[in-house]
Coordinates of C-alpha atoms in Angstrom, one line a residue:
X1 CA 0.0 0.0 0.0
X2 CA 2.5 2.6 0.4
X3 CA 4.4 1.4 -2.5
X4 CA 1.3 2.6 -4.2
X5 CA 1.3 5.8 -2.8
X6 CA 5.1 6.5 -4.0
X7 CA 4.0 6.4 -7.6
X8 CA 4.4 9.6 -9.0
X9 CA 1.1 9.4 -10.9
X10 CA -0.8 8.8 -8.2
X11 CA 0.6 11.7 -6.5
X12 CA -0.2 13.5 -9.6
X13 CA -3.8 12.9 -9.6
X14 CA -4.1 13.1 -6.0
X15 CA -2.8 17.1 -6.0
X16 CA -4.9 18.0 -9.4
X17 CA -8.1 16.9 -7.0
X18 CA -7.0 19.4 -4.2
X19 CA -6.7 21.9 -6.7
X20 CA -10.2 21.3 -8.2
X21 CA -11.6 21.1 -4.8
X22 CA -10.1 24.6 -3.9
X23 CA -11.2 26.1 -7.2
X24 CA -14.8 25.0 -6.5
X25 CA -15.2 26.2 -2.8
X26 CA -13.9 29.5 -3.8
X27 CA -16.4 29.9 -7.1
X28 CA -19.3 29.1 -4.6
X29 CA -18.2 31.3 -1.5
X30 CA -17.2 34.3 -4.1
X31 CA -20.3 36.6 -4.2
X32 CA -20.9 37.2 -8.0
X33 CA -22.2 40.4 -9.7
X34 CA -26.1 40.0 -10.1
X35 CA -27.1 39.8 -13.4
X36 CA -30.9 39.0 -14.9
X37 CA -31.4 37.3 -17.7
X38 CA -35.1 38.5 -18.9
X39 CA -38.0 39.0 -21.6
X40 CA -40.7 40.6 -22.2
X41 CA -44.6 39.9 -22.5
X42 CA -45.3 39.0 -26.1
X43 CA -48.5 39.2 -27.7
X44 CA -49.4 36.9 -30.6
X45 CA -51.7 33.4 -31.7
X46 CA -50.7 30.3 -29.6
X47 CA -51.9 26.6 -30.7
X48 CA -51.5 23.7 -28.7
X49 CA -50.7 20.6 -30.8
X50 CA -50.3 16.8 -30.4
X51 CA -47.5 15.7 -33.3
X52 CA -46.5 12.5 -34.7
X53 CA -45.1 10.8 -37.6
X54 CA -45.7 8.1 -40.0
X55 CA -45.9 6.6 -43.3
X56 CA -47.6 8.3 -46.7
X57 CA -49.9 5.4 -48.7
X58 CA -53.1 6.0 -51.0
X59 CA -56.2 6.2 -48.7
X60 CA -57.5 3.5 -51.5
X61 CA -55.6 0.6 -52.9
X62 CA -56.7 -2.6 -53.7
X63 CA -54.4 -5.8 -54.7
X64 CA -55.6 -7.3 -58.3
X65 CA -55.1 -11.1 -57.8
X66 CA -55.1 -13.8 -59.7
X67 CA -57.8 -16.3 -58.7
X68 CA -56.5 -19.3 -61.6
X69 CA -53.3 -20.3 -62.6
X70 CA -52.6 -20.2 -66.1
X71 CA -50.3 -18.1 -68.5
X72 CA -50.3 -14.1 -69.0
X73 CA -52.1 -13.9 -72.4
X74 CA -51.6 -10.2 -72.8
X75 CA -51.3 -7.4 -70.8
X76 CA -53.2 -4.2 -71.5
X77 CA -51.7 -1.6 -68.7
X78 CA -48.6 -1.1 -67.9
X79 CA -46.9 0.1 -64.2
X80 CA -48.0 3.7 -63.6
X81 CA -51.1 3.8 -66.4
X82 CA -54.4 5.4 -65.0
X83 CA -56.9 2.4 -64.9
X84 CA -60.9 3.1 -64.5
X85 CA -63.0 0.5 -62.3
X86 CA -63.8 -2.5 -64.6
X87 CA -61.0 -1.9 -67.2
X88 CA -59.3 -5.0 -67.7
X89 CA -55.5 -4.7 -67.0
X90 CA -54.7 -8.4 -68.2
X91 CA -55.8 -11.8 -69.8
X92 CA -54.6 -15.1 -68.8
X93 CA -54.9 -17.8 -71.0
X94 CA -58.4 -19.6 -70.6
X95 CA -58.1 -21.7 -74.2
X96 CA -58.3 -25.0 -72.1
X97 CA -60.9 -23.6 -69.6
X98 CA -63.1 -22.9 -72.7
X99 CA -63.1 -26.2 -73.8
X100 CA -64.4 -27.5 -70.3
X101 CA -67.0 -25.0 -70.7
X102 CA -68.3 -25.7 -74.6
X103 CA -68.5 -29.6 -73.0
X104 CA -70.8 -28.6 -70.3
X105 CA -72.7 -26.5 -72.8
X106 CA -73.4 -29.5 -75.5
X107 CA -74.4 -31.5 -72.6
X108 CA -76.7 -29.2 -71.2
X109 CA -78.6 -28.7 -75.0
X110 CA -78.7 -32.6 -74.9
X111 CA -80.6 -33.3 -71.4
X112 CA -82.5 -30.2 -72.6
X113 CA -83.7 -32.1 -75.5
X114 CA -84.6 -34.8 -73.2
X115 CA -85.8 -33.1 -70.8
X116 CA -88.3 -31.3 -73.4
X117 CA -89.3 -34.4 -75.1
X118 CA -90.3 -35.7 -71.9
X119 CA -92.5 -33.2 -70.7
X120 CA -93.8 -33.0 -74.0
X121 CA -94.8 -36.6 -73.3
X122 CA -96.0 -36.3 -70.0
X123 CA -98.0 -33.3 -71.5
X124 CA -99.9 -35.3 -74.0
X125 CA -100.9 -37.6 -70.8
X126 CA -104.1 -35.4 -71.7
X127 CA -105.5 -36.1 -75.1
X128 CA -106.9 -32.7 -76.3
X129 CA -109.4 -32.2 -79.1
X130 CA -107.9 -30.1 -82.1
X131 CA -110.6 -28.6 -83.7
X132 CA -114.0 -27.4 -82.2
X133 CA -117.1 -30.3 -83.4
X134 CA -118.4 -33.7 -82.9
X135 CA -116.7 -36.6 -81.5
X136 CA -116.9 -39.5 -84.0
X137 CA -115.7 -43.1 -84.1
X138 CA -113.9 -42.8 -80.5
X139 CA -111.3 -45.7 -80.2
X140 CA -110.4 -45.7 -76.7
X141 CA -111.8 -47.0 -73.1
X142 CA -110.6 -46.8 -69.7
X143 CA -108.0 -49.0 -68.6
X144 CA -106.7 -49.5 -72.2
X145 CA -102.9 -49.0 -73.3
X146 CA -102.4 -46.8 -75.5
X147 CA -99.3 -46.0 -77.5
X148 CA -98.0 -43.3 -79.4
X149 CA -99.9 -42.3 -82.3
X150 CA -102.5 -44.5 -81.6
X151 CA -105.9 -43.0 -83.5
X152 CA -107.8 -41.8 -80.6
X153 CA -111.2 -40.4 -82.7
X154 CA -112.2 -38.3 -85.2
X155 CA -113.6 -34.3 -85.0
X156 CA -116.1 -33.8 -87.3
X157 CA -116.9 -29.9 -88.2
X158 CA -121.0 -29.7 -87.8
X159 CA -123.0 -28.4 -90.3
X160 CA -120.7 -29.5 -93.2
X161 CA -120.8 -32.3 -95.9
X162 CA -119.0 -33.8 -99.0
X163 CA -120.0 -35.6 -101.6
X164 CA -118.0 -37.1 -104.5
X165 CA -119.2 -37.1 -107.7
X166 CA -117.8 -38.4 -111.1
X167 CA -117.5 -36.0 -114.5
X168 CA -116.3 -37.1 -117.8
X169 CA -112.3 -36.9 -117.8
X170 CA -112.4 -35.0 -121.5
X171 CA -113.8 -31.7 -119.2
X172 CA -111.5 -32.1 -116.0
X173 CA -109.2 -28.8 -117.4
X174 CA -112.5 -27.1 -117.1
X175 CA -113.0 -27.8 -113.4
X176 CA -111.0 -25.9 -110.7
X177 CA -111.1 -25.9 -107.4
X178 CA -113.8 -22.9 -105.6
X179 CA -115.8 -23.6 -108.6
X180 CA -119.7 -23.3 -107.6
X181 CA -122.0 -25.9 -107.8
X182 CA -126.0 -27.1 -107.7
X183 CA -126.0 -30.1 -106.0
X184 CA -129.7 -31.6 -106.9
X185 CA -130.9 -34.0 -104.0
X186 CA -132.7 -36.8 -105.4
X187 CA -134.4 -38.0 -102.2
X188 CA -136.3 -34.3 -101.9
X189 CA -136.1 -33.3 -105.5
X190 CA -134.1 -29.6 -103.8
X191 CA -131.2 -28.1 -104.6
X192 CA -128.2 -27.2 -101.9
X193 CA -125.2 -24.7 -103.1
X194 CA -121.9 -26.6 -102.8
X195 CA -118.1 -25.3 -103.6
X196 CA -116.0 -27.8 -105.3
X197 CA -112.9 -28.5 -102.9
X198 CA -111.1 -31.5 -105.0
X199 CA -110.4 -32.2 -108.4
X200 CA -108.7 -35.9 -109.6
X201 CA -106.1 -36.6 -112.0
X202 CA -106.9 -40.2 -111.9
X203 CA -109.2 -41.7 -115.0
X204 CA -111.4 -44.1 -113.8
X205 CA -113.6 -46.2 -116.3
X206 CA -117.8 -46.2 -115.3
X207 CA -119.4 -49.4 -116.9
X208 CA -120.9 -48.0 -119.9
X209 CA -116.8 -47.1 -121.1
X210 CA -116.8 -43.3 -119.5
X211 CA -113.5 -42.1 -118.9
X212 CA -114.1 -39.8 -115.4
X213 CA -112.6 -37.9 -112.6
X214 CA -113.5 -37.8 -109.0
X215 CA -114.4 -34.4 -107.8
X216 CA -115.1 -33.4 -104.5
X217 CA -118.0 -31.0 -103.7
X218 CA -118.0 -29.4 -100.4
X219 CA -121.9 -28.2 -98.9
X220 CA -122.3 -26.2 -95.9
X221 CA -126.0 -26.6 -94.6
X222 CA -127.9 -25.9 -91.4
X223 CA -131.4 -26.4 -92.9
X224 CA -130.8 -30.1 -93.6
X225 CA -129.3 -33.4 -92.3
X226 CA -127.3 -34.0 -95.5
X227 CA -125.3 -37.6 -94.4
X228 CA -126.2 -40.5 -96.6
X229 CA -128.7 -38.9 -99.0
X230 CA -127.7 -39.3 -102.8
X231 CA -127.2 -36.5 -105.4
X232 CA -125.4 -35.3 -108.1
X233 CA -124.4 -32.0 -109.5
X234 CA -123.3 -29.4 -112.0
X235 CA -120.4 -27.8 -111.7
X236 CA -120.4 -23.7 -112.9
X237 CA -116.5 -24.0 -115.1
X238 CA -114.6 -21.2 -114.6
X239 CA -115.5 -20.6 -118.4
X240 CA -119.0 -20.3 -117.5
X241 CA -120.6 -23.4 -119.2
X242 CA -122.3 -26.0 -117.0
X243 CA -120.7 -29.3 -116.5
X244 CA -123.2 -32.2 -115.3
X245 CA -121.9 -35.4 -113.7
X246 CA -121.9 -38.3 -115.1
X247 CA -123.0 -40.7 -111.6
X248 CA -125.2 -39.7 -108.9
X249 CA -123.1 -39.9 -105.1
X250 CA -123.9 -40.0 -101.4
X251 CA -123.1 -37.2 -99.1
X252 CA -120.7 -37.7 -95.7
X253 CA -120.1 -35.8 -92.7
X254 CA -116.4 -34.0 -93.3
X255 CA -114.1 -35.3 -90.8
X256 CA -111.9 -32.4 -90.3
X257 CA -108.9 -33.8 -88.1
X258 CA -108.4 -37.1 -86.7
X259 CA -107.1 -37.6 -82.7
X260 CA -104.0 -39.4 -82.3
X261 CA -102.4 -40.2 -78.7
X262 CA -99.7 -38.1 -78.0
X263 CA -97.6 -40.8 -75.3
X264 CA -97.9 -44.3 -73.8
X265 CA -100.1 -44.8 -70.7
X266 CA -102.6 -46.4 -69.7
X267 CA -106.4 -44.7 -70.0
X268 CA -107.3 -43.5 -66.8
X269 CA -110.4 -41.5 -67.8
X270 CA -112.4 -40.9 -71.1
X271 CA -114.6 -37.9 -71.3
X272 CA -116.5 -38.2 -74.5
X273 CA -118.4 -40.3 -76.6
X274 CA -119.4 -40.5 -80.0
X275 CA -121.2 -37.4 -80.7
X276 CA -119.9 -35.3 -77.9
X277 CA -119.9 -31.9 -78.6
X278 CA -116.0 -30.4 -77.9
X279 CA -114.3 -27.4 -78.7
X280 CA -110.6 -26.9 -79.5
X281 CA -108.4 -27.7 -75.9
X282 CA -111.5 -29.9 -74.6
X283 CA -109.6 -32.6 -72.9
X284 CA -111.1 -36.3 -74.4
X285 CA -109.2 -38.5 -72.5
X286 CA -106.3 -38.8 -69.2
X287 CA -103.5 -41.2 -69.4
X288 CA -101.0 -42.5 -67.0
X289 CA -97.5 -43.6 -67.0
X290 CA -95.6 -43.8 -63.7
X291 CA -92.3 -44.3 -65.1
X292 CA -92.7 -41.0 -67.9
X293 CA -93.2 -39.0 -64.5
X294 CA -90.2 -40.4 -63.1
X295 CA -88.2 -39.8 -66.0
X296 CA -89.6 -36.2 -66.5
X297 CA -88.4 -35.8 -62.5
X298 CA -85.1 -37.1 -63.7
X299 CA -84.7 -34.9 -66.4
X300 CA -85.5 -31.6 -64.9
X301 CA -83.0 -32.6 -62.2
X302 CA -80.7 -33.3 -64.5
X303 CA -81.0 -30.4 -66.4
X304 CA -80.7 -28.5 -63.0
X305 CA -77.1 -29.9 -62.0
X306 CA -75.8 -29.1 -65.5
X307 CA -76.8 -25.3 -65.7
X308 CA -75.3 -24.9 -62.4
X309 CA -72.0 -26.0 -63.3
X310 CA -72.3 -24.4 -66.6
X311 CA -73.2 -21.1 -65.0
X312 CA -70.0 -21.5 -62.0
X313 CA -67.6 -22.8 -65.2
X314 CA -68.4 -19.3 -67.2
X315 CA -68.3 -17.5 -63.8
X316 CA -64.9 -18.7 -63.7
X317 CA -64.3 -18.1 -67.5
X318 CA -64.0 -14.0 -66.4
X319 CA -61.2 -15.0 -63.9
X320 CA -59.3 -15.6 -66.4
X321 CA -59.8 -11.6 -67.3
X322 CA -58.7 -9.6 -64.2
X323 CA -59.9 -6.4 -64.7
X324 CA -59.3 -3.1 -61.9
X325 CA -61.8 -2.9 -58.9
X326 CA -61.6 1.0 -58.4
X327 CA -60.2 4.1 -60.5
X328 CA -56.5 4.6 -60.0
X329 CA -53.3 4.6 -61.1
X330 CA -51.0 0.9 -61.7
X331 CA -48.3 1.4 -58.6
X332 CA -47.2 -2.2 -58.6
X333 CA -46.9 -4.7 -61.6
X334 CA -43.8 -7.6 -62.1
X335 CA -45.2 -9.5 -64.6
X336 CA -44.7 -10.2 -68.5
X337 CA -46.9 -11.8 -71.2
X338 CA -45.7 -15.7 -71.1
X339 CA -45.1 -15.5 -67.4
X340 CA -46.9 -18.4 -65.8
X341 CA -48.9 -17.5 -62.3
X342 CA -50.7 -19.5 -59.9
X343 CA -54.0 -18.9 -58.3
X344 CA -53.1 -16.2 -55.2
X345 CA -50.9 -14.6 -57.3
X346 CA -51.0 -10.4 -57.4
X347 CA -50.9 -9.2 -60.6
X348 CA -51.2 -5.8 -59.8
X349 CA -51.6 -2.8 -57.1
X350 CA -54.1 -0.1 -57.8
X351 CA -53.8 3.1 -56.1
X352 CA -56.6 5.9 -55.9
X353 CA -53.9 8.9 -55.4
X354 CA -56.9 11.4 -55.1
X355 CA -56.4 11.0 -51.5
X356 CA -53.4 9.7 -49.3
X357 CA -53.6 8.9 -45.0
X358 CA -50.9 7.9 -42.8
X359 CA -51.2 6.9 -39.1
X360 CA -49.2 8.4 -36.3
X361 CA -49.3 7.3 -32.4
X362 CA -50.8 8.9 -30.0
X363 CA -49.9 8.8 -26.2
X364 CA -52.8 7.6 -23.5
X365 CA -52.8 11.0 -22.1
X366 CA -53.4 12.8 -25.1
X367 CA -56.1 10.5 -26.8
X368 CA -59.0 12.3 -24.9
X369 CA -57.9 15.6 -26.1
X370 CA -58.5 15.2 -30.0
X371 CA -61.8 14.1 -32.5
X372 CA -62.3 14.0 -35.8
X373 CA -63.2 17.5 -35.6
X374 CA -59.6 18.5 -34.9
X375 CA -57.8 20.6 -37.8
X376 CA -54.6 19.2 -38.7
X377 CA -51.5 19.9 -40.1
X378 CA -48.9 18.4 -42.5
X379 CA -45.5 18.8 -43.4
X380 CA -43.9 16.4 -45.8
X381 CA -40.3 15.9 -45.1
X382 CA -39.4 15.2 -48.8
X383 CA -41.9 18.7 -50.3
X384 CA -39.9 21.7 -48.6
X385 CA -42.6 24.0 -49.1
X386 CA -45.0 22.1 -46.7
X387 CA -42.6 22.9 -43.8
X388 CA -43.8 26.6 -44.3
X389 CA -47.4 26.1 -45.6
X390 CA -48.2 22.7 -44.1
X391 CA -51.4 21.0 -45.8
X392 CA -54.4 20.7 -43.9
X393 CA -55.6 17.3 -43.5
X394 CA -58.3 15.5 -40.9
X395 CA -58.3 12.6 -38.7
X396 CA -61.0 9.9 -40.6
X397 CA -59.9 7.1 -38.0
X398 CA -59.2 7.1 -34.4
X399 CA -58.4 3.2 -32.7
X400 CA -60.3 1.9 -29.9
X401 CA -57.6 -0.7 -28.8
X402 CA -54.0 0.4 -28.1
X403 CA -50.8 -0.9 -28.6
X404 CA -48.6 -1.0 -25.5
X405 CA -44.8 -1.4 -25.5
X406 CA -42.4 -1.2 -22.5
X407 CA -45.7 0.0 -20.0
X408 CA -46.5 2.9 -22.6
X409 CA -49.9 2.5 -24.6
X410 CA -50.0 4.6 -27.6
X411 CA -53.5 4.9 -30.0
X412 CA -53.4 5.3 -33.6
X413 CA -55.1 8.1 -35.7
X414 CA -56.0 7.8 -39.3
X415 CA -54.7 11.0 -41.1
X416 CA -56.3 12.2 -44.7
X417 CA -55.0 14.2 -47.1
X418 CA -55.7 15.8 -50.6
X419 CA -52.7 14.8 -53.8
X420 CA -50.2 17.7 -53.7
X421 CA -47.5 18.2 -56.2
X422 CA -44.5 15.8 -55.8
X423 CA -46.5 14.0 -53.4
X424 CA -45.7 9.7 -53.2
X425 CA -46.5 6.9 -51.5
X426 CA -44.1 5.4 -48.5
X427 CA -43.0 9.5 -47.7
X428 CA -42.5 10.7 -44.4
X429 CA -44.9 12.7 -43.3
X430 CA -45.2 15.0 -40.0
X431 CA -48.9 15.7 -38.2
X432 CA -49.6 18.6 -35.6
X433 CA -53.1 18.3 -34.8
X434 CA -54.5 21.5 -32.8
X435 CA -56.0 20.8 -30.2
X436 CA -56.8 23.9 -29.3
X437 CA -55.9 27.9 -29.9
X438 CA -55.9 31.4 -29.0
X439 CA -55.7 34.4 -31.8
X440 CA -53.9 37.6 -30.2
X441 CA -53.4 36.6 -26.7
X442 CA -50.3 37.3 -24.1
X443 CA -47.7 34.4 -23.7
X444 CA -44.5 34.2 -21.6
X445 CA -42.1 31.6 -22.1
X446 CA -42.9 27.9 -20.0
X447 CA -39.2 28.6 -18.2
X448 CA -41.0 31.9 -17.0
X449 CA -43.9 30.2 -14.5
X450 CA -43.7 28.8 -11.6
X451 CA -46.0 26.9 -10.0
X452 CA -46.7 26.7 -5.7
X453 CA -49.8 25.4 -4.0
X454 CA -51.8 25.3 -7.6
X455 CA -50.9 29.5 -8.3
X456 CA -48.9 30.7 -11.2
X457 CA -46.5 33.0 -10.7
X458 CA -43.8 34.9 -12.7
X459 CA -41.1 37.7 -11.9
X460 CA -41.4 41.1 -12.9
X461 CA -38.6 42.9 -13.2
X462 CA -38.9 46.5 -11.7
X463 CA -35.2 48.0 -11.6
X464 CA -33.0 46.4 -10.3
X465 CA -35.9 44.4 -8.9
X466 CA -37.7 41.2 -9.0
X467 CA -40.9 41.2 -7.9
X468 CA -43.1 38.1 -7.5
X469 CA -46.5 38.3 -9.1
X470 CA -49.4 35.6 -8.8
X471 CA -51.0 35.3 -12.8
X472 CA -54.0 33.4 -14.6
X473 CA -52.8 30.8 -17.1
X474 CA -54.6 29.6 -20.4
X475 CA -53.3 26.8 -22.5
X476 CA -49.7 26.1 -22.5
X477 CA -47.9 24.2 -25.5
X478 CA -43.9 23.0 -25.6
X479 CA -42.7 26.6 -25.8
X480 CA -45.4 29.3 -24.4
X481 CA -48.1 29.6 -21.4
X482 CA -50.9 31.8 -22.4
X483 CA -50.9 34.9 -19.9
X484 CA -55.6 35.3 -19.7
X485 CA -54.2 38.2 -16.3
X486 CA -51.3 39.4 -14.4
X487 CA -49.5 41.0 -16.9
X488 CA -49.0 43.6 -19.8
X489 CA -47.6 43.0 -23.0
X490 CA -44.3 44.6 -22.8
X491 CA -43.5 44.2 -19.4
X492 CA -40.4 42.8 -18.8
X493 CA -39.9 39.9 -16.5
X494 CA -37.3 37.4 -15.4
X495 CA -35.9 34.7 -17.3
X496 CA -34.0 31.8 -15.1
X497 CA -30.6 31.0 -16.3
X498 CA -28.4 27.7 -14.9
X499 CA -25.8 28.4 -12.8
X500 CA -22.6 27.3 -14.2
X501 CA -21.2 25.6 -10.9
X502 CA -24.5 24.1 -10.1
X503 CA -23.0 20.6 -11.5
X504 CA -20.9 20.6 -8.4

């Protein structure tokens, strides 16, 4: 130990620490010439602001992504093109997708065919007359089976007869159809009017060596019952002389339509009966067939299932077309035509630059003070000019669950604002929102005030003076305490200054 003490080092250091000891007690005991450091009462706006920092990005953006995987077909906008909501920005290749899609089309017209042929079957279950008349010759009964086409009955118009008559062949260039005719009855010795509705190529040969024609002579009447009675006729030519024919004939209902069975059943009810009176859409007769309902059941499911998956398959056809979700500008876009991607790819990021936010933190304590009603300010550290005439923006979002880190729980706000020159996304970008402010008021600086037992106070300097005087404080920011009484603008009053030795 006192080997130690011989070092001449130590001894060094040892009388350097008297000296500084010495120096000090002397600076402290040595009475100093007063001097006041001071300023005066200004008068001027004050705002108290809350400021934080963050991160510029477009208030709108949406990520275009892929939903398939297939091959970039071609590639309409490029990085940095304006886009309108619904443009399509690119086009995969959907070549083998459309093929899947054509497939599921043919077989949906194919069930459809069966699917209508069956319920055009299971339609004609109901035999419906055709024409309005008489039922004649009906051909059915219950609990018959009947197949398709099967002749059901026959309609016959009321009121209206034929009769076919024979005329020598040498004059059948002379007869035309809608020629008029007398049609003499030989039971009642009367005459009928009758049109002629059918004239024969055919020769026929009558037993006494007449070469003939058939001709057809239509007779509306309501006066008489003209089926079975005989007659014959002369025929007005369309050159005006009278042809005669050449054998008498026997008049016949017309049969205007014939019934025919539309499906295969079993008869389950008939309506009618010869002589019925029906008009067109009366129903004659019901059939049944159990396994046609089943089938038509079948069908229309069928049908069903199929124009579902062709209706998802061409939803997904437009995947294949990915088109822009908002107005905006292209920000982001790596991609080529040939490039392959797979289904979760992005393709592209869309930006509305209209409008830009960032989010800054705000401290627990402060989160009270500030709405979306605040004003707020912004400075962009990259655009100079907003340092001196900062943009005014406003708070669109305010969290309601913090984020705490080392004991300190800081709340986010959502900060808005309008495109400006120069302006990009990922800037910096300073916010001082007011939270509140005075136009034209007194302020002193915060070193200024003192505070005892919840009073202001301040020093005035009078002279060589300082007097103490009590004062009414307003808002106070970093820098400035609003002065609301106690003192005049101009006066002058103390500022504190640190005392150089204090350290020791």
């Amino acid at each position: 130990m006192k080997s130690f003490f011989k070092k001449k080092w130590v001894k060094r250091i040892i009388i350097i620490i008297f000296i500084i000891l010495i120096f000090v007690w002397i600076a402290n005991n040595t009475k100093l010439p007063v001097t006041y450091r001071t300023t005066k009462v200004e008068s001027g706006d004050m705002v108290v602001s809350i400021s934080g920092t963050g991160a510029i990005k477009a208030a709108e953006s949406r990520k275009e992504i892929s939903k398939v995987s297939a091959r970039v077909e071609e590639i309409y906008y490029e990085e940095g093109d304006a886009v309108k909501q619904g443009d399509v920005i690119v086009k995969l290749d959907s070549s083998d997708y459309e093929q899947t899609v054509n497939s599921q089309k043919n077989s949906l017209q194919q069930a459809q065919i069966s699917k209508n042929n069956v319920d055009r079957q299971l339609k004609n279950l109901k035999i419906l007359s055709n024409a309005d008349g008489f039922i004649n010759n009906l051909n059915i009964s219950e609990g018959s089976y009947m197949v398709t086409n099967t002749k059901v009955c026959d309609i016959i118009t009321p009121n209206k007869y034929e009769i076919k008559l024979q005329f020598l062949a040498s004059e059948n260039r002379k007869i035309d159809v809608s020629n008029t005719a007398a049609v003499f009855l030989l039971d009642s010795y009367s005459y009928v009017d009758g049109v002629v509705t059918y004239v024969g190529t055919n020769k026929h040969v009558l037993q006494n060596g007449s070469n003939v024609i058939d001709v057809i002579i239509t007779v509306e009447s309501t006066e008489y019952v003209l089926t079975g009675l005989k007659a014959n006729a002369t025929v007005v030519a369309s050159s005006g002389s009278a042809l005669t024919s050449s054998s008498d004939g026997v008049f016949s209902a017309v049969k205007e339509t014939q019934i025919l069975s539309g499906s295969t059943g079993t008869v389950t009810k008939v309506l009618v009966k010869d002589g019925t009176a029906v008009k067109k859409g009366d129903v004659i007769a019901e059939l049944e067939n159990v396994d046609l309902n089943a089938n038509a059941q079948s069908s229309a499911i069928s049908v069903q299932n199929l124009n579902q998956q062709l209706q998802y398959s061409q939803s997904k056809l437009e995947d294949y077309a990915i088109s822009s979700t908002i107005d905006g500008v292209i920000t982001v876009q790596n991609i080529k035509v040939g490039d392959w991607v797979s289904a979760g790819t992005m393709i592209s990021t869309i930006s509305n630059l209209d409008t830009f936010e960032f989010m800054i933190p705000i401290d627990e304590l402060d989160i009270s003070k500030i709405s979306k009603e605040n004003k707020v300010l912004v400075s962009i550290d990259a655009l100079p000019e907003t340092l001196e005439n900062p943009v005014v923006g406003k708070i669109t979002k305010l969290s309601l669950e913090g984020v705490t880190v080392g004991g300190v729980t800081d709340y986010y706000a959502t900060v808005t604002i309008p495109y400006v020159e120069g302006l990009r996304i990922s800037m910096n970008a300073s916010a001082d929102i007011v939270v509140s402010e005075s136009r034209e008021t007194l302020k002193v600086p915060v070193e200024c005030v003192t505070k005892e037992n919840g009073k202001y106070f301040v020093e005035v300097i009078n002279g060589e003076e300082k007097i103490k005087r009590e004062v009414e404080v307003g808002i106070q920011n970093s820098a400035y305490y609003e002065i609301l009484s106690g003192l005049s603008v101009g006066e002058e009053i103390y500022l504190p200054q640190q005392n150089l030795f204090s350290i020791f």
